[in-house]
Short mmCIF file of C-alpha atoms in Angstrom, two decimals:
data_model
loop_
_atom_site.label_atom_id
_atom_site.label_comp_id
_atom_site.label_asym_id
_atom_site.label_seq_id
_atom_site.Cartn_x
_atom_site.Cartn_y
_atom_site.Cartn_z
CA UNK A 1 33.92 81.17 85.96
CA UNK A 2 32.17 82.56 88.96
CA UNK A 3 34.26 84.48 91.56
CA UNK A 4 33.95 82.95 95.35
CA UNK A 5 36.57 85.15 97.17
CA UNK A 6 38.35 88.33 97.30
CA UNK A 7 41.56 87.96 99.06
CA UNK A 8 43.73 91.46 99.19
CA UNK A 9 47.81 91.78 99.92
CA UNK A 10 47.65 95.10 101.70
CA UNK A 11 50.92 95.56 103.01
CA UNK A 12 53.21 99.21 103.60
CA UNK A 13 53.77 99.97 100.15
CA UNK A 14 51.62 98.42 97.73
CA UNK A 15 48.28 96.52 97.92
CA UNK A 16 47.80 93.84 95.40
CA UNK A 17 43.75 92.33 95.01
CA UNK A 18 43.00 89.55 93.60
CA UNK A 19 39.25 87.93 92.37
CA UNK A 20 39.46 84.17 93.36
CA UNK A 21 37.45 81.37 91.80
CA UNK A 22 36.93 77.84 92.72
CA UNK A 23 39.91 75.84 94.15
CA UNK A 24 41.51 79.21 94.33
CA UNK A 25 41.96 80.17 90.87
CA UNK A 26 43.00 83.52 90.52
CA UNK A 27 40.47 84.94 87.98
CA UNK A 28 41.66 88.40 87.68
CA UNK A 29 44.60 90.42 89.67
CA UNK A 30 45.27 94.53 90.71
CA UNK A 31 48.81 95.65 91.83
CA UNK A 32 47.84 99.37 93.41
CA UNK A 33 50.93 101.59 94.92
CA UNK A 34 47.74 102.41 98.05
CA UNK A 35 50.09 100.40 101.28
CA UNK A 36 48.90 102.04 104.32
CA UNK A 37 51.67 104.32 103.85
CA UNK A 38 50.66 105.70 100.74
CA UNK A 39 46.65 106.16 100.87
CA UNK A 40 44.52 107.74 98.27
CA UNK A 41 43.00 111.24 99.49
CA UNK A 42 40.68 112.68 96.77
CA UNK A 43 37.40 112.62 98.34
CA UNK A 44 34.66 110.98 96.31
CA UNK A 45 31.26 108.87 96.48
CA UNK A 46 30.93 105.29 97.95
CA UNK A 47 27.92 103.42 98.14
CA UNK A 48 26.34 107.23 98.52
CA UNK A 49 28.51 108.96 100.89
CA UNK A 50 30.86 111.01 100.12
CA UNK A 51 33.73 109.59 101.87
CA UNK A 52 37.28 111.04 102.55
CA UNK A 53 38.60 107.69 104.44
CA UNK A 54 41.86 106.12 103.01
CA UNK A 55 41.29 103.17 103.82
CA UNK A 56 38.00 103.25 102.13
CA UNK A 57 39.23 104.77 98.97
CA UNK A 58 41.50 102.36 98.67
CA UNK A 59 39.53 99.78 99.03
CA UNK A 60 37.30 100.55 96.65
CA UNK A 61 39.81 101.59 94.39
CA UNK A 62 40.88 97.89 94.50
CA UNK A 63 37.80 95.87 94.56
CA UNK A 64 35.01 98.66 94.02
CA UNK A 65 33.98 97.17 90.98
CA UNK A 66 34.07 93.48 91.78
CA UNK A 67 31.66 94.07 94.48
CA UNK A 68 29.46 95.97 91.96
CA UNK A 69 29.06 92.65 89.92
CA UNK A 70 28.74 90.27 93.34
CA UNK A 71 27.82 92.07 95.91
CA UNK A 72 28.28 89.35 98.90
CA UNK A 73 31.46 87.78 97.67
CA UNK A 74 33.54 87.77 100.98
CA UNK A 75 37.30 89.52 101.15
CA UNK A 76 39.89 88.44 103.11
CA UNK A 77 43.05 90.76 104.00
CA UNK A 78 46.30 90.12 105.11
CA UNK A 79 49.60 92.29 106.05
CA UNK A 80 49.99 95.38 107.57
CA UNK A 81 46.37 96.58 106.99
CA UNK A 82 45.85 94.51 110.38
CA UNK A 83 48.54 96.50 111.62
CA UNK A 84 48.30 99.66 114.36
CA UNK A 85 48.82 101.45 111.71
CA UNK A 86 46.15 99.45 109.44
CA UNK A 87 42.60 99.93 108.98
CA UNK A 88 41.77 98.16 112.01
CA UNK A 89 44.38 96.30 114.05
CA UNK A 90 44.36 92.43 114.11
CA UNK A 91 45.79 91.64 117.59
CA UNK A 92 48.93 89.34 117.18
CA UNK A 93 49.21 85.00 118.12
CA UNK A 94 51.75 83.42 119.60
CA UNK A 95 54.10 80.68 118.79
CA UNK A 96 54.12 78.41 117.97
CA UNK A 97 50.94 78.47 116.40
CA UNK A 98 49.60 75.66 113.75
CA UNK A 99 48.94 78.67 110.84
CA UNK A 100 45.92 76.97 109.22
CA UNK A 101 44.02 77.61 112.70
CA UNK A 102 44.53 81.25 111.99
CA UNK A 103 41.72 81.61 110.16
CA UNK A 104 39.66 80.85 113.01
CA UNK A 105 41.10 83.81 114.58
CA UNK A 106 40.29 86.53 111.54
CA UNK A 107 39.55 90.24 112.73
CA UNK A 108 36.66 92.15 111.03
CA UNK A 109 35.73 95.62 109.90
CA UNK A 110 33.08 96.79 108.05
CA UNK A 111 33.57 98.81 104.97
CA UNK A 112 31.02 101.73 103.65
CA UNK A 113 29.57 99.55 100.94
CA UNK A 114 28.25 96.97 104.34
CA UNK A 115 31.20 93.93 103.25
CA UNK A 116 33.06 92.76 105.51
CA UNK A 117 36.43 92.67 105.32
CA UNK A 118 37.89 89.57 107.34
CA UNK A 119 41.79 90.54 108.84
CA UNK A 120 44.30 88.04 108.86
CA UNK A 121 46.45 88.24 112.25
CA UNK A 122 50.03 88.60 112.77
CA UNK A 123 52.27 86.29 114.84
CA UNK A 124 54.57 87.09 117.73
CA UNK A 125 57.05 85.17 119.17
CA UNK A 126 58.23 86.58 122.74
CA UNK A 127 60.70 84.00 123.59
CA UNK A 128 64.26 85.91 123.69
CA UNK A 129 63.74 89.30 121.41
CA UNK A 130 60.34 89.57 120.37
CA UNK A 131 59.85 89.15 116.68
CA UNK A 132 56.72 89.38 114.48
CA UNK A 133 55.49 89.12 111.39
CA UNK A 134 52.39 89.95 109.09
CA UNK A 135 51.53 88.72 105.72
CA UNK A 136 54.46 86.69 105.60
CA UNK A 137 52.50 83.59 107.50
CA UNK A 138 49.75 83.60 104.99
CA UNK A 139 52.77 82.91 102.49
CA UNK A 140 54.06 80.60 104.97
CA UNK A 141 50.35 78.49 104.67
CA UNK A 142 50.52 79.38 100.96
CA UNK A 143 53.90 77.19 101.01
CA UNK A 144 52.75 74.39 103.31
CA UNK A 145 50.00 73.25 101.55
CA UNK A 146 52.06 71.49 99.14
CA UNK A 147 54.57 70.03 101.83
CA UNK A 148 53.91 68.12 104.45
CA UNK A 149 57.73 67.55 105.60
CA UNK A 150 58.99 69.95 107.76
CA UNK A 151 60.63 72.78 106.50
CA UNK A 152 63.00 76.16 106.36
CA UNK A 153 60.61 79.11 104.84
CA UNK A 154 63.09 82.05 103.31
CA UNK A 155 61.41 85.30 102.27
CA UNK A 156 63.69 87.84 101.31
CA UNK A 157 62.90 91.89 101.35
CA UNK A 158 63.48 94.50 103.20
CA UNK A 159 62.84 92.73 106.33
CA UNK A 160 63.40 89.36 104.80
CA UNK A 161 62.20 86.13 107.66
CA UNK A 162 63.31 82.82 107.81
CA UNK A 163 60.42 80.51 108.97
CA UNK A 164 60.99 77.11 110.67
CA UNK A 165 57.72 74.94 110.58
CA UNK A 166 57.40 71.87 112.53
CA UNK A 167 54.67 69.62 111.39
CA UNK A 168 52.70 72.23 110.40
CA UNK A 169 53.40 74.37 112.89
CA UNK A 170 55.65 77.50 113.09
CA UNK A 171 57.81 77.20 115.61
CA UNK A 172 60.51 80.01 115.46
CA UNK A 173 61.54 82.92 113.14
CA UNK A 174 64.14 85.33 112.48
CA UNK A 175 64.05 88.50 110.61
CA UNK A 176 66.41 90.30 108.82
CA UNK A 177 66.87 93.81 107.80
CA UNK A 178 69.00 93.38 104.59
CA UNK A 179 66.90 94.73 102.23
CA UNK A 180 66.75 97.85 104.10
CA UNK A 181 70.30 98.12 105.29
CA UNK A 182 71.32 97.98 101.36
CA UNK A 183 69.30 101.00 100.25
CA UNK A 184 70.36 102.72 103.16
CA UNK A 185 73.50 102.44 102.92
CA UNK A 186 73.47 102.65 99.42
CA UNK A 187 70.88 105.97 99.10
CA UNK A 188 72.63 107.56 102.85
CA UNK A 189 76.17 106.49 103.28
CA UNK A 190 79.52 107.01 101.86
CA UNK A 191 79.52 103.24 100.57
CA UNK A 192 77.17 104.50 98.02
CA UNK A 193 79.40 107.62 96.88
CA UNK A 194 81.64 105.40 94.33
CA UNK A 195 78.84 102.99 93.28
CA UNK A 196 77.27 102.86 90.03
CA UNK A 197 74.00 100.82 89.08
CA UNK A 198 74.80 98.37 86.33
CA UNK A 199 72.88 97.36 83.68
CA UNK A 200 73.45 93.76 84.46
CA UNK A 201 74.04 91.38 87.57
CA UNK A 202 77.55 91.19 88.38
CA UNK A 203 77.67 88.04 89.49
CA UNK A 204 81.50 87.32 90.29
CA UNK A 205 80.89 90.44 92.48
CA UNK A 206 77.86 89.35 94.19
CA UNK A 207 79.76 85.92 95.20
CA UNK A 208 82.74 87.94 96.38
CA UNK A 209 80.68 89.43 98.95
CA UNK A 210 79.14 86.07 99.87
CA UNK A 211 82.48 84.78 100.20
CA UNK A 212 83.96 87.90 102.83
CA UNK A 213 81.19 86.96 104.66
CA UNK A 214 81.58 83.32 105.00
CA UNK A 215 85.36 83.82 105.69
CA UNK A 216 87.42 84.26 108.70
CA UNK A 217 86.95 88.41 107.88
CA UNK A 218 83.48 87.51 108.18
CA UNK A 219 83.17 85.75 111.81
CA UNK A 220 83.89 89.44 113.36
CA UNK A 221 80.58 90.72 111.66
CA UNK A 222 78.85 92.79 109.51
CA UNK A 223 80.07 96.04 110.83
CA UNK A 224 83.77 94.88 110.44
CA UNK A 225 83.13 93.56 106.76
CA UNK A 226 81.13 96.65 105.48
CA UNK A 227 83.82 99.24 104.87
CA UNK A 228 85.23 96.59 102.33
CA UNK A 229 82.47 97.83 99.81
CA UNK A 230 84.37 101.25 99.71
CA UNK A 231 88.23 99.97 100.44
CA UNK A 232 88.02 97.32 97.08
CA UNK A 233 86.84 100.48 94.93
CA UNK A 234 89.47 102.54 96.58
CA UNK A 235 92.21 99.67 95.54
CA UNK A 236 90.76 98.96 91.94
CA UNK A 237 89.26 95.46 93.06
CA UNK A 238 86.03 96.24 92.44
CA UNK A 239 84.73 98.59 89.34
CA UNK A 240 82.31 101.31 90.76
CA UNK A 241 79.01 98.93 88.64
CA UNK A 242 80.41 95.68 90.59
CA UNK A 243 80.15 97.88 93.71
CA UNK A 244 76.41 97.62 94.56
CA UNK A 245 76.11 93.91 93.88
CA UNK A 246 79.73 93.54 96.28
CA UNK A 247 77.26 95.09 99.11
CA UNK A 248 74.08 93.02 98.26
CA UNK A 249 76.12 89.72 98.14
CA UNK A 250 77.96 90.79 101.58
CA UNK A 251 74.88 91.23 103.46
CA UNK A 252 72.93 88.32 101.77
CA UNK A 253 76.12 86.46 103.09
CA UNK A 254 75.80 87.59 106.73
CA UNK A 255 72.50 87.11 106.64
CA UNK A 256 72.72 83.37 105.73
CA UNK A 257 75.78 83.32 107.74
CA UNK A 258 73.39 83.53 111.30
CA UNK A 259 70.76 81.28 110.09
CA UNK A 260 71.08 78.29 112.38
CA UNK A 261 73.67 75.30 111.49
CA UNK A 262 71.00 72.55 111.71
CA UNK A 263 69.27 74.54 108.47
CA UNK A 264 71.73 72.88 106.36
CA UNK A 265 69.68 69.83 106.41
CA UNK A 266 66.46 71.03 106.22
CA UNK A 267 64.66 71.68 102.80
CA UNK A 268 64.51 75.30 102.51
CA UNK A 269 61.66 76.70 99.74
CA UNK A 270 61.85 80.58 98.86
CA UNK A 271 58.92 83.22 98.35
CA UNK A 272 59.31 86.71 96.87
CA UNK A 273 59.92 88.40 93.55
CA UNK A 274 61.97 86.12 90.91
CA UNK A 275 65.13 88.41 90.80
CA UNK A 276 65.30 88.35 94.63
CA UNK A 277 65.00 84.86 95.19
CA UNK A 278 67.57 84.09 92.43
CA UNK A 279 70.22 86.08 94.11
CA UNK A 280 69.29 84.02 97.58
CA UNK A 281 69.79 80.65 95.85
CA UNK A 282 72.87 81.63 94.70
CA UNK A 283 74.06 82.62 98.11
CA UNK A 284 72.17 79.68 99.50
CA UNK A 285 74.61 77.31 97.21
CA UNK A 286 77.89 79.17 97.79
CA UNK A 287 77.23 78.61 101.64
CA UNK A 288 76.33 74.70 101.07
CA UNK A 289 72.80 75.08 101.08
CA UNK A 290 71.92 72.65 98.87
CA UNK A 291 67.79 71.44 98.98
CA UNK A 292 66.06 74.83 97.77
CA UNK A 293 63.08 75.52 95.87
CA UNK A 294 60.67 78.54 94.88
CA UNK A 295 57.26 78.82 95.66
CA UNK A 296 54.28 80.11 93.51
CA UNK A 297 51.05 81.99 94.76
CA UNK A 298 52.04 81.65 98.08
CA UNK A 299 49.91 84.54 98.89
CA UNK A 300 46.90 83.38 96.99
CA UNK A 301 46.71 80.08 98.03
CA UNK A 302 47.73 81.26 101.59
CA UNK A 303 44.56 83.54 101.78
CA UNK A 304 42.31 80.96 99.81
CA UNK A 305 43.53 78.31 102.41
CA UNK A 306 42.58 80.92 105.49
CA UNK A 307 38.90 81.65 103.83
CA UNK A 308 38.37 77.73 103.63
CA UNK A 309 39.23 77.66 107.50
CA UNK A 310 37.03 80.63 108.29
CA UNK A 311 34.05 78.78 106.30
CA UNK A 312 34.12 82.31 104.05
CA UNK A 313 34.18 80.12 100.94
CA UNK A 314 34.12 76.46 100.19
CA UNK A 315 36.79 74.11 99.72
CA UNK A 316 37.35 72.62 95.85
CA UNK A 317 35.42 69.40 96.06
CA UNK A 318 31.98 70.90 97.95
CA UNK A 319 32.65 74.06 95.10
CA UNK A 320 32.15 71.35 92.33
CA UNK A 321 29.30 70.24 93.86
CA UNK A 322 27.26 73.22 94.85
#
């Protein structure tokens, strides 16, 4: 099957390619550790210059070879490569902003090897604190185009963001920084000084922490609540192993504790990795949550879906009948 697209996932830590065929079919797929924070730097030859750019190395180091074997296939980037901090910046939109008509408003730079390599924006919102995202509204389209109600968009991390779309439209978000906090506060405080990682989920732990957050110890916040992680190990409620999945299930629970009330009757679907998300629909139900699903390929599809709009590649039905 003949590649049409190559749509890259270049975010902080990790940049993950993949070779896209028609309807979006992911033909082949490249996880590299080369985020923008972690660039290659051996020097060597691209397209006959000997180049010493990160971003270039990278690049090529993803996708090099692809563009060997189809020279004029068009990429398509999203995340923190648009960044400040990327490649070259992809100025943030506004919301709320209908994310399919993002890919009218892609940002370009030109690699050594003469491809162009179409940016994906970010979006801001400005009302109250600012907040903003990037990559996570490509997974946000990725999601959408199998729903058409509205819906509650959860994707969990380090900065995990909690997407409301309005017919097709996103039209608020909040982000949180529980991934983060945890392996701070695990890695850099005296929480993690009696914790030890277990070889298996401890799940009765994990919904303990859920719980203190949802309770009346809860409603006085996260920085009440937190010492409890070393105060339960200190009284022999909680075994050093059941200690670091106390913590995750505590800040999960605040987390889900300041999502909105009128969430509750929204469908709510979940991207990220499988363990993650598993842990948030378990939080999700002890907190009364009760219409979740996962998504698949958000970030393919989302990408694929962004191309089509940008008229980079076709959509399935001309594809079958070029």
């Amino acid at each position: 099957m003949q590649a049409q697209l190559i749509a890259l996932d270049w975010g902080t830590s990790s940049l993950r390619a993949y070779k896209l065929g028609p309807a979006g079919v992911v033909l082949e797929q490249r996880a590299l550790a080369f985020g923008i924070m972690h660039l290659p730097s051996e020097p060597r030859d691209i397209a006959g210059v000997q180049c010493s750019d990160g971003f270039e190395l990278a690049f090529d180091a993803a996708c090099g070879d692809w563009l060997d074997a189809q020279p004029y296939l068009p990429v398509i980037a999203c995340g923190m490569v648009g960044s400040a901090q990327g490649w070259s910046e992809a100025a943030y939109r506004n919301t709320p902003i209908d994310v399919a008509s993002l890919g009218q408003a892609l940002h370009c730079v030109r690699s050594l090897r003469g491809v162009q390599v179409h940016i994906v924006p970010g979006v801001i919102e400005q009302v109250g604190l600012p907040n903003v995202m990037r990559g996570e509204e490509t997974q946000v389209l990725g999601v959408l185009h199998n729903i058409g109600a509205d819906v509650l968009i959860g994707l969990p991390g380090s900065h995990s963001k909690w997407v409301e779309v309005v017919q097709g439209r996103i039209t608020h978000f909040d982000t949180f920084m529980t991934g983060e906090l945890f392996a701070v506060l695990s890695k850099h405080s005296i929480l993690g000084r009696t914790q030890q990682i277990s070889e298996h989920f401890q799940a009765e732990a994990f919904d303990r922490g859920v719980q203190v957050a949802l309770s009346k110890d809860g409603e006085r916040g996260v920085l009440s609540t937190l010492f409890s992680a070393r105060t339960l190990g200190l009284t022999a409620e909680l075994a050093p192993d059941q200690q670091p999945d106390y913590l995750s299930g505590l800040l999960i629970g605040h987390e889900l504790a300041g999502l909105p009330a009128s969430s509750k009757s929204k469908p709510i679907v979940l991207v990220g990795t499988a363990p993650l998300c598993a842990r948030y629909q378990r939080a999700l139900a002890l907190c009364g949550f009760t219409q979740v699903s996962l998504a698949q390929e958000a970030t393919e599809r989302g990408l694929w879906q962004l191309a089509v709009a940008a008229g980079l590649t076709q959509p399935a039905t001309e594809a079958r009948h070029a």
